[in-house]
Amino acid sequence: MGLPHVLAVPYPAQGHVIPIMEVCHCLVDQGFKVTFVNTEFNHKRLLAALSEESTMEHIVLVSVPDGLGPGDDRNDLGSLTESLMKVMPRCLEELIEKSNETEDPMTCMLVDETMGWALEVGRKKGLRSAAYWPGCAQMLATKLSIPELVSRGVIDGYGKLISEHEPFQLGPGMPFIDEPHLIWNLIGDGSDGRTKEIVFNNIVHNNRFIDVAEFILCNSFKEIEEPTFRYNPKILPIGPLFTGLRPSRAVGHFWPEDAACLSWLDEQQPGSVVYVAFGSFTIFDRLQFQEFALGLEATGRPFLWVVRSDLTDSSADVYPDGFKERVGDRGRIVAWAPQQKVLAHPSVACFVSHCGWNSIMEGVKNGKLFLCWPYFGDHFLDQIYICDDWKVGLRLTPDESGIVKREQVKSKVEELLSNEEMRTRASMLKENARQNTNEGGASLENLKIFMNAFKA
Ligand code: UDP
C-alpha cells in the first residue's frame, strides 16, 4: 500500500493558506503525502514568495482556476466565494480521479470549513475528510447554529439580528449572541452590494456538509474557549499552531518576507519594540494612515511596521512629510514580515493588530500584549476575547470623526506597556499555550488523534 495521501483545500486567502500549510507539515512528519491546492492566482504568488531555503518535501503544490478574470478583485469575498463554488468542485474531482491512477492515490481530504461544499466532493469520491476552521471556535459554533438562531428568533432568515430578540446563549458560559458574532454582516458589501448575502448563503450551504467531516480542527486551545468546546465537542482545538517556526519549511506566504528585520530586532532592547501589522486584507485611507504614522512617531519607541504594498488606498508615497527622516533607524518599515518569528522575538513588547485570528494566536503563544484595531469579519469578536475575556489588550477606538488620532495611539501604547496585571495574564496564556502543544498536552493529543485516524 502507498503512503496515506491528503488533498488539502484552503480557501484562497493568506490567513487560510498559512495554517493549513502548517497542518500539512505535521502530516508530512507523520508519513503522509500532501497535495496542496491553491488557486492559480495564489499559486503564482506563493511560488514567487518562497525563499531559497524553504522546502516542501512531500507537499506537491497544484493549482486550479478560481473562475475570476485576470483583472477581477480577489479581495471581493462575495464574488470570489461564488465563483469558487462554481468552478472548483469539478477541478477537485479531476485531481482525485487522476491520483487514483498513481501509486499513492488520495486517501483523505483536509478541507477549509469556509469551503465546506468540498467535503461533499470528497464523500462522493470515497475519501475520508476533516474540516479546518481558521478562526476562533466560538465563531464556528455560531455559524453552525444558524438554524437554531433563526428558530429562536435571534436572527431572521437572511442573517440579520432581530433587534427585540430575547438574549440567547448557545451554551453555558458562552456569551450572548450579538452583532460581533454575525460574521456575514461584518464583511463589507463588495462592488455589487451582495457580499453579505453571498457569504450568509455560503455558510448555510456549507453547514449541510459539516457532518461529512470526521474531525473539525481549529487553531485554538482549551483554556481560552472552554465553554465553546464543551458546547460543541466535535470542534477540536489543535493550537496554537507552530506556524512559521520550522527551520526551512515553507510557511505559505503570498509576499516575500523581509527577514532582515530580525537582525534589526536583535539590536533593540528586550521588550521595547511596538510591532504593527494588519494582516493581508486591511486597507487604510491616506488620512488615517498618516495620523497613525504620527502616533507611532509620538510614542518615542522603536517600532517595526508592516506596510503591505496595498495597505493604503493610494499608490503615491503616503508617509507624512519628513516622517521617515525624523524616525530614522528607530522605525523599521517592511512590506511583509516573518511575523511568527517577529512575535517570538524578545525585543517585541506589544502588537498593534487588526485582530485576525492567526495573528492573535501567534501573539498569545508568545505572551504579547495587544492594541486592537479590528477591520472586518471575525476581528470584532476576537477583540472582545482579547480586551474583555483574557484582558491582555486594549482597544484603539475611532473618535467622532471616525479617526484614531495620534494622541490615542501614544497614550494607549503607554497604558498597555505599563500594565503589569495584563503582562501577568499574557504570561499565563503563554504557559497554557505551551502546555497544550507540549507532549501530553490537549491540543497535541487532538492533533495526534486526527492524524492517527487518517493514517490507518
Ligand atoms: N503575516 C505575516 N507577515 C506579515 C503580516 C502577516 O507572515 O507581515 C501572517 C500572519 O503571521 C498570519 C497571517 O499572515 O499568519 C494573517 O492571518 P490573520 O488571520 O492574522 O489575518 P488576515 O490576513 O486573514 O486578515
Short mmCIF file of C-alpha atoms and ligand atoms in Angstrom, two decimals:
data_model
loop_
_atom_site.label_atom_id
_atom_site.label_comp_id
_atom_site.label_asym_id
_atom_site.label_seq_id
_atom_site.Cartn_x
_atom_site.Cartn_y
_atom_site.Cartn_z
CA MET A 1 0.00 0.00 0.00
CA GLY A 2 1.22 3.54 -0.78
CA LEU A 3 1.54 6.47 1.57
CA PRO A 4 -1.57 7.99 3.13
CA HIS A 5 -2.25 10.93 0.85
CA VAL A 6 -4.11 14.12 1.82
CA LEU A 7 -5.73 16.56 -0.53
CA ALA A 8 -5.52 19.94 1.26
CA VAL A 9 -8.01 22.58 0.15
CA PRO A 10 -7.62 26.03 1.75
CA TYR A 11 -9.85 28.99 0.96
CA PRO A 12 -7.73 31.27 -1.24
CA ALA A 13 -6.71 33.83 1.39
CA GLN A 14 -3.47 34.28 3.30
CA GLY A 15 -4.94 33.61 6.73
CA HIS A 16 -6.30 30.28 5.47
CA VAL A 17 -3.33 29.03 3.44
CA ILE A 18 -0.73 29.56 6.22
CA PRO A 19 -2.38 27.48 8.99
CA ILE A 20 -3.48 24.70 6.63
CA MET A 21 0.08 24.52 5.28
CA GLU A 22 1.25 24.10 8.87
CA VAL A 23 -1.15 21.22 9.50
CA CYS A 24 0.19 19.69 6.27
CA HIS A 25 3.76 19.90 7.60
CA CYS A 26 2.56 17.99 10.68
CA LEU A 27 1.01 15.36 8.42
CA VAL A 28 4.22 15.05 6.40
CA ASP A 29 6.14 14.45 9.63
CA GLN A 30 3.78 11.53 10.27
CA GLY A 31 4.46 9.96 6.88
CA PHE A 32 1.69 11.49 4.81
CA LYS A 33 2.00 12.72 1.27
CA VAL A 34 0.16 16.01 0.62
CA THR A 35 -1.33 17.57 -2.47
CA PHE A 36 -1.96 21.23 -1.65
CA VAL A 37 -4.39 23.08 -3.91
CA ASN A 38 -4.11 26.79 -4.46
CA THR A 39 -5.93 28.93 -6.94
CA GLU A 40 -3.74 29.79 -9.91
CA PHE A 41 -3.56 33.39 -8.73
CA ASN A 42 -2.24 32.44 -5.28
CA HIS A 43 -0.10 29.57 -6.57
CA LYS A 44 1.96 32.09 -8.55
CA ARG A 45 2.27 34.45 -5.60
CA LEU A 46 3.25 31.67 -3.26
CA LEU A 47 5.96 30.34 -5.58
CA ALA A 48 7.31 33.84 -6.16
CA ALA A 49 7.48 34.48 -2.41
CA LEU A 50 9.26 31.22 -1.49
CA SER A 51 12.67 31.86 -0.03
CA GLU A 52 15.61 29.82 -1.28
CA GLU A 53 15.86 27.79 1.92
CA SER A 54 12.16 26.88 2.01
CA THR A 55 11.36 23.26 1.30
CA MET A 56 8.11 21.46 0.67
CA GLU A 57 9.18 17.88 0.95
CA HIS A 58 6.25 15.54 0.32
CA ILE A 59 3.96 18.50 -0.37
CA VAL A 60 3.00 18.81 -4.02
CA LEU A 61 1.64 22.23 -4.90
CA VAL A 62 -1.03 22.23 -7.56
CA SER A 63 -3.31 24.96 -8.85
CA VAL A 64 -6.83 25.27 -10.17
CA PRO A 65 -8.63 28.29 -11.63
CA ASP A 66 -10.77 30.42 -9.31
CA GLY A 67 -13.13 31.30 -12.13
CA LEU A 68 -12.45 35.06 -11.98
CA GLY A 69 -10.94 37.13 -14.77
CA PRO A 70 -7.34 38.41 -14.70
CA GLY A 71 -8.29 41.92 -13.54
CA ASP A 72 -11.02 40.94 -11.08
CA ASP A 73 -10.76 41.94 -7.43
CA ARG A 74 -9.89 38.85 -5.40
CA ASN A 75 -10.46 40.74 -2.16
CA ASP A 76 -14.14 40.91 -3.08
CA LEU A 77 -15.02 37.89 -0.99
CA GLY A 78 -18.57 37.61 -2.29
CA SER A 79 -17.70 37.17 -5.94
CA LEU A 80 -14.64 35.05 -5.11
CA THR A 81 -16.69 32.69 -2.93
CA GLU A 82 -19.44 32.39 -5.52
CA SER A 83 -17.01 31.78 -8.34
CA LEU A 84 -15.06 29.10 -6.44
CA MET A 85 -18.22 27.17 -5.76
CA LYS A 86 -18.97 27.10 -9.48
CA VAL A 87 -15.60 26.03 -10.86
CA MET A 88 -13.74 24.20 -8.13
CA PRO A 89 -15.80 21.06 -7.41
CA ARG A 90 -15.10 19.62 -10.86
CA CYS A 91 -11.38 20.52 -10.61
CA LEU A 92 -11.13 18.73 -7.27
CA GLU A 93 -12.88 15.67 -8.65
CA GLU A 94 -10.38 15.58 -11.50
CA LEU A 95 -7.43 15.81 -9.12
CA ILE A 96 -8.82 12.90 -7.11
CA GLU A 97 -9.51 10.84 -10.24
CA LYS A 98 -6.01 11.48 -11.57
CA SER A 99 -4.43 10.46 -8.28
CA ASN A 100 -6.28 7.13 -8.50
CA GLU A 101 -4.04 6.27 -11.43
CA THR A 102 -0.87 6.76 -9.36
CA GLU A 103 1.00 4.68 -6.77
CA ASP A 104 -0.31 6.85 -3.92
CA PRO A 105 -3.95 7.67 -4.61
CA MET A 106 -5.54 10.28 -2.36
CA THR A 107 -6.98 8.74 0.78
CA CYS A 108 -8.34 11.75 2.65
CA MET A 109 -9.08 15.45 2.49
CA LEU A 110 -8.33 18.41 4.72
CA VAL A 111 -10.92 20.97 3.75
CA ASP A 112 -11.21 24.59 4.82
CA GLU A 113 -14.56 24.82 6.58
CA THR A 114 -15.17 28.03 4.62
CA MET A 115 -15.46 25.74 1.60
CA GLY A 116 -17.47 23.02 3.34
CA TRP A 117 -19.03 22.05 -0.01
CA ALA A 118 -15.70 20.38 -0.86
CA LEU A 119 -16.40 17.81 1.87
CA GLU A 120 -19.21 16.53 -0.31
CA VAL A 121 -16.82 16.19 -3.28
CA GLY A 122 -14.58 14.01 -1.12
CA ARG A 123 -17.50 11.93 0.14
CA LYS A 124 -18.68 11.20 -3.38
CA LYS A 125 -15.17 10.08 -4.29
CA GLY A 126 -14.87 7.85 -1.22
CA LEU A 127 -12.29 9.94 0.68
CA ARG A 128 -12.30 10.43 4.43
CA SER A 129 -12.23 14.05 5.46
CA ALA A 130 -11.52 16.59 8.17
CA ALA A 131 -12.53 20.24 8.21
CA TYR A 132 -10.19 23.01 9.33
CA TRP A 133 -11.64 26.26 10.65
CA PRO A 134 -9.17 29.18 10.68
CA GLY A 135 -10.96 31.44 13.17
CA CYS A 136 -11.99 31.18 16.81
CA ALA A 137 -14.12 28.19 17.78
CA GLN A 138 -16.88 30.45 19.07
CA MET A 139 -17.40 31.91 15.60
CA LEU A 140 -17.63 28.48 14.06
CA ALA A 141 -20.08 27.31 16.71
CA THR A 142 -22.24 30.34 15.89
CA LYS A 143 -22.13 29.67 12.16
CA LEU A 144 -23.09 26.06 12.67
CA SER A 145 -26.02 27.16 14.86
CA ILE A 146 -27.70 29.39 12.29
CA PRO A 147 -30.84 27.17 12.09
CA GLU A 148 -31.23 27.40 15.88
CA LEU A 149 -30.65 31.16 15.85
CA VAL A 150 -33.38 31.54 13.25
CA SER A 151 -35.81 29.24 15.05
CA ARG A 152 -35.28 31.11 18.34
CA GLY A 153 -35.90 34.45 16.66
CA VAL A 154 -32.37 35.79 17.24
CA ILE A 155 -31.75 36.36 13.53
CA ASP A 156 -34.06 36.37 10.55
CA GLY A 157 -33.78 34.06 7.54
CA TYR A 158 -31.32 36.47 5.92
CA GLY A 159 -28.96 36.50 8.91
CA LYS A 160 -29.98 39.91 10.26
CA LEU A 161 -30.10 40.35 14.04
CA ILE A 162 -33.68 40.85 15.18
CA SER A 163 -33.48 43.89 17.43
CA GLU A 164 -36.05 42.82 20.01
CA HIS A 165 -34.78 39.23 20.30
CA GLU A 166 -34.50 37.58 23.72
CA PRO A 167 -30.89 37.36 24.98
CA PHE A 168 -29.58 34.00 23.82
CA GLN A 169 -26.51 31.92 24.66
CA LEU A 170 -25.55 28.85 22.66
CA GLY A 171 -24.27 27.09 25.75
CA PRO A 172 -23.48 27.72 29.43
CA GLY A 173 -20.63 30.17 29.89
CA MET A 174 -20.82 31.33 26.28
CA PRO A 175 -21.56 35.00 25.57
CA PHE A 176 -24.96 36.25 24.50
CA ILE A 177 -25.22 36.33 20.71
CA ASP A 178 -24.79 39.85 19.40
CA GLU A 179 -23.62 41.70 16.25
CA PRO A 180 -19.92 40.75 16.59
CA HIS A 181 -20.90 37.06 16.26
CA LEU A 182 -22.58 37.54 12.91
CA ILE A 183 -19.51 37.42 10.70
CA TRP A 184 -21.54 37.56 7.49
CA ASN A 185 -22.83 41.05 8.38
CA LEU A 186 -19.33 42.41 9.01
CA ILE A 187 -17.72 41.60 5.72
CA GLY A 188 -18.47 44.69 3.60
CA ASP A 189 -20.76 44.96 0.61
CA GLY A 190 -18.49 44.30 -2.37
CA SER A 191 -18.87 46.02 -5.70
CA ASP A 192 -22.40 44.75 -6.30
CA GLY A 193 -23.67 45.11 -2.72
CA ARG A 194 -24.27 41.34 -2.43
CA THR A 195 -21.33 40.19 -0.30
CA LYS A 196 -23.32 39.75 2.92
CA GLU A 197 -26.00 37.78 1.15
CA ILE A 198 -23.49 35.55 -0.68
CA VAL A 199 -21.41 34.90 2.42
CA PHE A 200 -24.50 34.11 4.53
CA ASN A 201 -25.90 31.75 1.89
CA ASN A 202 -22.49 30.11 1.56
CA ILE A 203 -22.37 29.45 5.31
CA VAL A 204 -25.88 27.98 5.30
CA HIS A 205 -24.93 25.81 2.31
CA ASN A 206 -21.66 24.62 3.89
CA ASN A 207 -23.39 23.74 7.16
CA ARG A 208 -25.21 20.98 5.30
CA PHE A 209 -21.95 19.11 4.76
CA ILE A 210 -20.20 19.53 8.10
CA ASP A 211 -21.29 16.10 9.31
CA VAL A 212 -19.30 14.55 6.46
CA ALA A 213 -16.13 15.66 8.27
CA GLU A 214 -14.87 13.13 10.79
CA PHE A 215 -12.97 15.88 12.59
CA ILE A 216 -13.31 19.64 12.84
CA LEU A 217 -9.95 21.16 13.71
CA CYS A 218 -9.19 24.69 14.79
CA ASN A 219 -6.20 26.76 15.83
CA SER A 220 -7.20 27.38 19.44
CA PHE A 221 -6.68 25.76 22.82
CA LYS A 222 -8.84 24.55 25.65
CA GLU A 223 -8.41 27.26 28.28
CA ILE A 224 -9.25 30.21 26.04
CA GLU A 225 -12.53 28.85 24.66
CA GLU A 226 -13.58 26.18 27.12
CA PRO A 227 -17.38 26.85 27.10
CA THR A 228 -17.41 26.53 23.29
CA PHE A 229 -15.52 23.23 23.31
CA ARG A 230 -17.98 21.93 25.93
CA TYR A 231 -20.92 23.11 23.83
CA ASN A 232 -19.62 21.51 20.62
CA PRO A 233 -17.13 18.77 21.48
CA LYS A 234 -16.67 17.88 17.82
CA ILE A 235 -14.62 21.07 17.39
CA LEU A 236 -11.09 20.00 18.30
CA PRO A 237 -8.50 22.62 19.26
CA ILE A 238 -5.03 21.79 17.94
CA GLY A 239 -3.34 25.12 18.63
CA PRO A 240 -1.59 27.32 18.89
CA LEU A 241 -0.04 26.02 15.71
CA PHE A 242 3.71 26.09 15.33
CA THR A 243 3.39 28.06 12.09
CA GLY A 244 6.45 29.75 10.66
CA LEU A 245 8.91 28.42 13.20
CA ARG A 246 10.10 25.27 11.44
CA PRO A 247 13.56 25.80 10.05
CA SER A 248 13.48 25.77 6.25
CA ARG A 249 9.84 24.70 5.90
CA ALA A 250 7.71 26.86 3.64
CA VAL A 251 5.14 28.95 5.52
CA GLY A 252 2.89 29.64 2.55
CA HIS A 253 3.38 33.42 2.38
CA PHE A 254 1.90 35.32 -0.56
CA TRP A 255 4.51 38.08 -0.27
CA PRO A 256 8.28 37.63 0.14
CA GLU A 257 9.22 38.12 3.78
CA ASP A 258 11.80 40.71 4.77
CA ALA A 259 13.97 38.61 7.07
CA ALA A 260 16.44 41.46 7.67
CA CYS A 261 14.05 42.95 10.21
CA LEU A 262 15.01 40.10 12.55
CA SER A 263 18.59 41.40 12.69
CA TRP A 264 17.20 44.86 13.40
CA LEU A 265 15.16 43.36 16.26
CA ASP A 266 18.34 41.76 17.62
CA GLU A 267 19.76 45.25 18.08
CA GLN A 268 16.80 46.53 20.12
CA GLN A 269 16.32 46.35 23.90
CA PRO A 270 14.29 43.40 25.21
CA GLY A 271 10.60 44.27 25.50
CA SER A 272 10.96 47.64 23.76
CA VAL A 273 9.54 47.32 20.23
CA VAL A 274 5.99 48.07 19.11
CA TYR A 275 5.18 45.60 16.32
CA VAL A 276 2.45 46.74 13.92
CA ALA A 277 0.80 44.52 11.32
CA PHE A 278 -2.71 44.42 9.97
CA GLY A 279 -2.78 41.08 8.17
CA SER A 280 -3.42 40.59 4.49
CA PHE A 281 -6.73 42.41 3.83
CA THR A 282 -6.84 45.61 5.85
CA ILE A 283 -6.80 48.87 3.91
CA PHE A 284 -6.24 52.35 5.36
CA ASP A 285 -7.26 55.62 3.85
CA ARG A 286 -4.50 58.16 3.44
CA LEU A 287 -5.60 60.42 6.28
CA GLN A 288 -5.79 57.60 8.84
CA PHE A 289 -2.52 56.13 7.65
CA GLN A 290 -0.74 59.44 8.19
CA GLU A 291 -2.33 60.05 11.55
CA PHE A 292 -1.31 56.58 12.69
CA ALA A 293 2.26 57.13 11.47
CA LEU A 294 2.43 60.30 13.55
CA GLY A 295 1.08 58.37 16.52
CA LEU A 296 3.83 55.78 16.19
CA GLU A 297 6.37 58.56 15.96
CA ALA A 298 4.90 60.18 19.07
CA THR A 299 5.37 57.01 21.15
CA GLY A 300 9.11 57.67 21.04
CA ARG A 301 9.61 53.89 20.97
CA PRO A 302 11.25 51.66 18.40
CA PHE A 303 8.68 50.19 16.05
CA LEU A 304 8.51 47.57 13.33
CA TRP A 305 5.63 48.31 10.97
CA VAL A 306 4.39 46.09 8.15
CA VAL A 307 3.20 48.31 5.32
CA ARG A 308 1.97 45.97 2.58
CA SER A 309 2.23 47.36 -0.94
CA ASP A 310 -1.59 47.53 -0.95
CA LEU A 311 -2.13 48.71 2.65
CA THR A 312 -3.38 52.15 1.61
CA ASP A 313 -5.89 53.18 -0.99
CA SER A 314 -3.29 55.46 -2.56
CA SER A 315 -0.44 54.46 -4.84
CA ALA A 316 1.65 57.54 -4.03
CA ASP A 317 4.17 57.82 -1.16
CA VAL A 318 1.71 58.36 1.67
CA TYR A 319 4.01 58.95 4.63
CA PRO A 320 3.67 62.32 6.39
CA ASP A 321 6.27 64.92 5.33
CA GLY A 322 9.61 64.22 6.95
CA PHE A 323 8.30 61.21 8.87
CA LYS A 324 10.90 58.72 7.69
CA GLU A 325 13.78 61.15 8.28
CA ARG A 326 12.56 62.01 11.77
CA VAL A 327 12.11 58.42 12.96
CA GLY A 328 15.31 57.23 11.24
CA ASP A 329 16.52 53.84 12.43
CA ARG A 330 14.07 53.87 15.35
CA GLY A 331 11.33 52.84 12.95
CA ARG A 332 11.67 49.87 10.66
CA ILE A 333 9.12 49.56 7.85
CA VAL A 334 8.82 46.33 5.86
CA ALA A 335 6.43 45.18 3.15
CA TRP A 336 5.92 41.72 4.73
CA ALA A 337 7.47 40.32 7.90
CA PRO A 338 8.26 36.80 9.04
CA GLN A 339 5.55 37.56 11.60
CA GLN A 340 5.68 34.35 13.56
CA LYS A 341 9.41 34.83 14.15
CA VAL A 342 8.93 38.52 14.91
CA LEU A 343 6.37 37.77 17.60
CA ALA A 344 8.66 35.14 19.11
CA HIS A 345 11.43 37.74 19.40
CA PRO A 346 12.16 39.02 22.92
CA SER A 347 12.56 42.63 21.72
CA VAL A 348 8.88 42.85 20.82
CA ALA A 349 6.79 44.37 23.60
CA CYS A 350 3.35 44.61 22.05
CA PHE A 351 1.40 44.00 18.88
CA VAL A 352 -0.81 46.61 17.21
CA SER A 353 -3.09 44.24 15.33
CA HIS A 354 -6.21 44.07 13.19
CA CYS A 355 -7.18 41.01 15.31
CA GLY A 356 -7.05 38.33 12.62
CA TRP A 357 -7.24 35.03 14.45
CA ASN A 358 -3.89 33.71 13.21
CA SER A 359 -2.17 36.88 14.34
CA ILE A 360 -3.84 36.62 17.72
CA MET A 361 -2.76 33.03 18.26
CA GLU A 362 0.79 33.96 17.22
CA GLY A 363 0.80 36.82 19.75
CA VAL A 364 -0.83 34.81 22.56
CA LYS A 365 1.60 31.94 22.09
CA ASN A 366 4.41 34.40 22.73
CA GLY A 367 2.82 36.19 25.67
CA LYS A 368 2.44 39.51 23.83
CA LEU A 369 0.07 42.38 24.67
CA PHE A 370 -2.28 43.74 22.02
CA LEU A 371 -3.59 47.06 20.80
CA CYS A 372 -6.68 46.10 18.85
CA TRP A 373 -7.83 47.75 15.68
CA PRO A 374 -10.36 45.38 14.08
CA TYR A 375 -11.07 45.76 10.37
CA PHE A 376 -13.84 43.34 9.41
CA GLY A 377 -15.46 39.94 9.86
CA ASP A 378 -14.44 37.98 12.93
CA HIS A 379 -11.97 40.64 14.10
CA PHE A 380 -14.64 42.27 16.28
CA LEU A 381 -15.35 39.08 18.18
CA ASP A 382 -11.62 38.41 18.52
CA GLN A 383 -11.20 41.87 20.01
CA ILE A 384 -13.76 41.04 22.70
CA TYR A 385 -11.76 37.96 23.64
CA ILE A 386 -8.53 39.97 23.93
CA CYS A 387 -9.85 43.01 25.77
CA ASP A 388 -12.76 41.69 27.84
CA ASP A 389 -12.20 37.97 28.42
CA TRP A 390 -8.46 37.36 28.51
CA LYS A 391 -7.70 41.02 29.37
CA VAL A 392 -4.40 41.12 27.53
CA GLY A 393 -5.06 44.13 25.33
CA LEU A 394 -6.73 47.50 24.81
CA ARG A 395 -8.92 48.92 22.08
CA LEU A 396 -8.00 51.69 19.68
CA THR A 397 -11.28 53.46 19.09
CA PRO A 398 -12.04 55.95 16.31
CA ASP A 399 -13.31 59.33 17.57
CA GLU A 400 -16.45 61.16 16.39
CA SER A 401 -14.75 61.96 13.10
CA GLY A 402 -14.04 58.26 12.52
CA ILE A 403 -10.29 58.64 13.03
CA VAL A 404 -7.92 57.14 15.57
CA LYS A 405 -5.84 60.17 16.47
CA ARG A 406 -2.10 60.16 17.14
CA GLU A 407 -2.60 61.13 20.81
CA GLN A 408 -4.66 57.98 21.37
CA VAL A 409 -2.01 55.77 19.75
CA LYS A 410 0.64 57.25 22.02
CA SER A 411 -1.44 57.09 25.21
CA LYS A 412 -2.72 53.53 24.64
CA VAL A 413 0.79 52.21 23.94
CA GLU A 414 1.93 53.74 27.24
CA GLU A 415 -1.10 52.46 29.15
CA LEU A 416 -0.64 48.98 27.73
CA LEU A 417 3.05 48.71 28.42
CA SER A 418 2.74 49.93 31.99
CA ASN A 419 0.02 47.42 32.90
CA GLU A 420 1.65 44.71 34.99
CA GLU A 421 -1.58 42.76 35.50
CA MET A 422 -2.04 42.38 31.78
CA ARG A 423 1.53 41.27 31.40
CA THR A 424 1.00 38.59 34.06
CA ARG A 425 -2.13 37.34 32.30
CA ALA A 426 -0.34 37.29 28.95
CA SER A 427 2.41 35.16 30.51
CA MET A 428 -0.21 32.79 31.90
CA LEU A 429 -1.78 32.37 28.46
CA LYS A 430 1.65 31.73 27.01
CA GLU A 431 2.18 28.99 29.57
CA ASN A 432 -1.27 27.47 28.87
CA ALA A 433 -0.46 27.52 25.18
CA ARG A 434 2.87 25.83 25.74
CA GLN A 435 1.34 23.09 27.87
CA ASN A 436 -1.29 22.39 25.23
CA THR A 437 1.22 21.84 22.49
CA ASN A 438 3.85 20.01 24.54
CA GLU A 439 3.94 16.22 24.77
CA GLY A 440 0.80 15.12 26.62
CA GLY A 441 -0.95 18.47 26.04
CA ALA A 442 -4.59 18.50 24.95
CA SER A 443 -4.01 20.23 21.58
CA LEU A 444 -1.20 17.90 20.62
CA GLU A 445 -3.28 14.89 21.63
CA ASN A 446 -6.15 16.11 19.42
CA LEU A 447 -3.79 16.53 16.50
CA LYS A 448 -2.47 13.01 17.02
CA ILE A 449 -5.96 11.53 17.21
CA PHE A 450 -6.79 13.08 13.85
CA MET A 451 -3.51 12.08 12.19
CA ASN A 452 -3.56 8.52 13.53
CA ALA A 453 -7.13 8.04 12.38
CA PHE A 454 -6.30 9.09 8.84
CA LYS A 455 -3.11 7.07 8.74
CA ALA A 456 -4.98 3.87 9.43
N1 UDP B 1 1.64 37.62 8.28
C1 UDP B 1 2.98 37.52 8.01
N2 UDP B 1 3.70 38.66 7.79
C2 UDP B 1 3.14 39.89 7.85
C3 UDP B 1 1.76 40.00 8.15
C4 UDP B 1 1.04 38.84 8.37
O1 UDP B 1 3.54 36.41 7.97
O2 UDP B 1 3.84 40.86 7.64
C5 UDP B 1 0.86 36.38 8.52
C6 UDP B 1 0.47 36.27 9.95
O3 UDP B 1 1.54 35.71 10.70
C7 UDP B 1 -0.76 35.39 9.88
C8 UDP B 1 -1.35 35.71 8.51
O4 UDP B 1 -0.32 36.39 7.78
O5 UDP B 1 -0.39 34.03 9.96
C9 UDP B 1 -2.54 36.65 8.57
O6 UDP B 1 -3.64 35.98 9.09
P1 UDP B 1 -4.65 36.69 10.08
O7 UDP B 1 -5.70 35.70 10.44
O8 UDP B 1 -3.92 37.28 11.22
O9 UDP B 1 -5.24 37.90 9.25
P2 UDP B 1 -5.88 38.04 7.78
O10 UDP B 1 -4.76 38.28 6.86
O11 UDP B 1 -6.62 36.76 7.50
O12 UDP B 1 -6.75 39.23 7.91
#
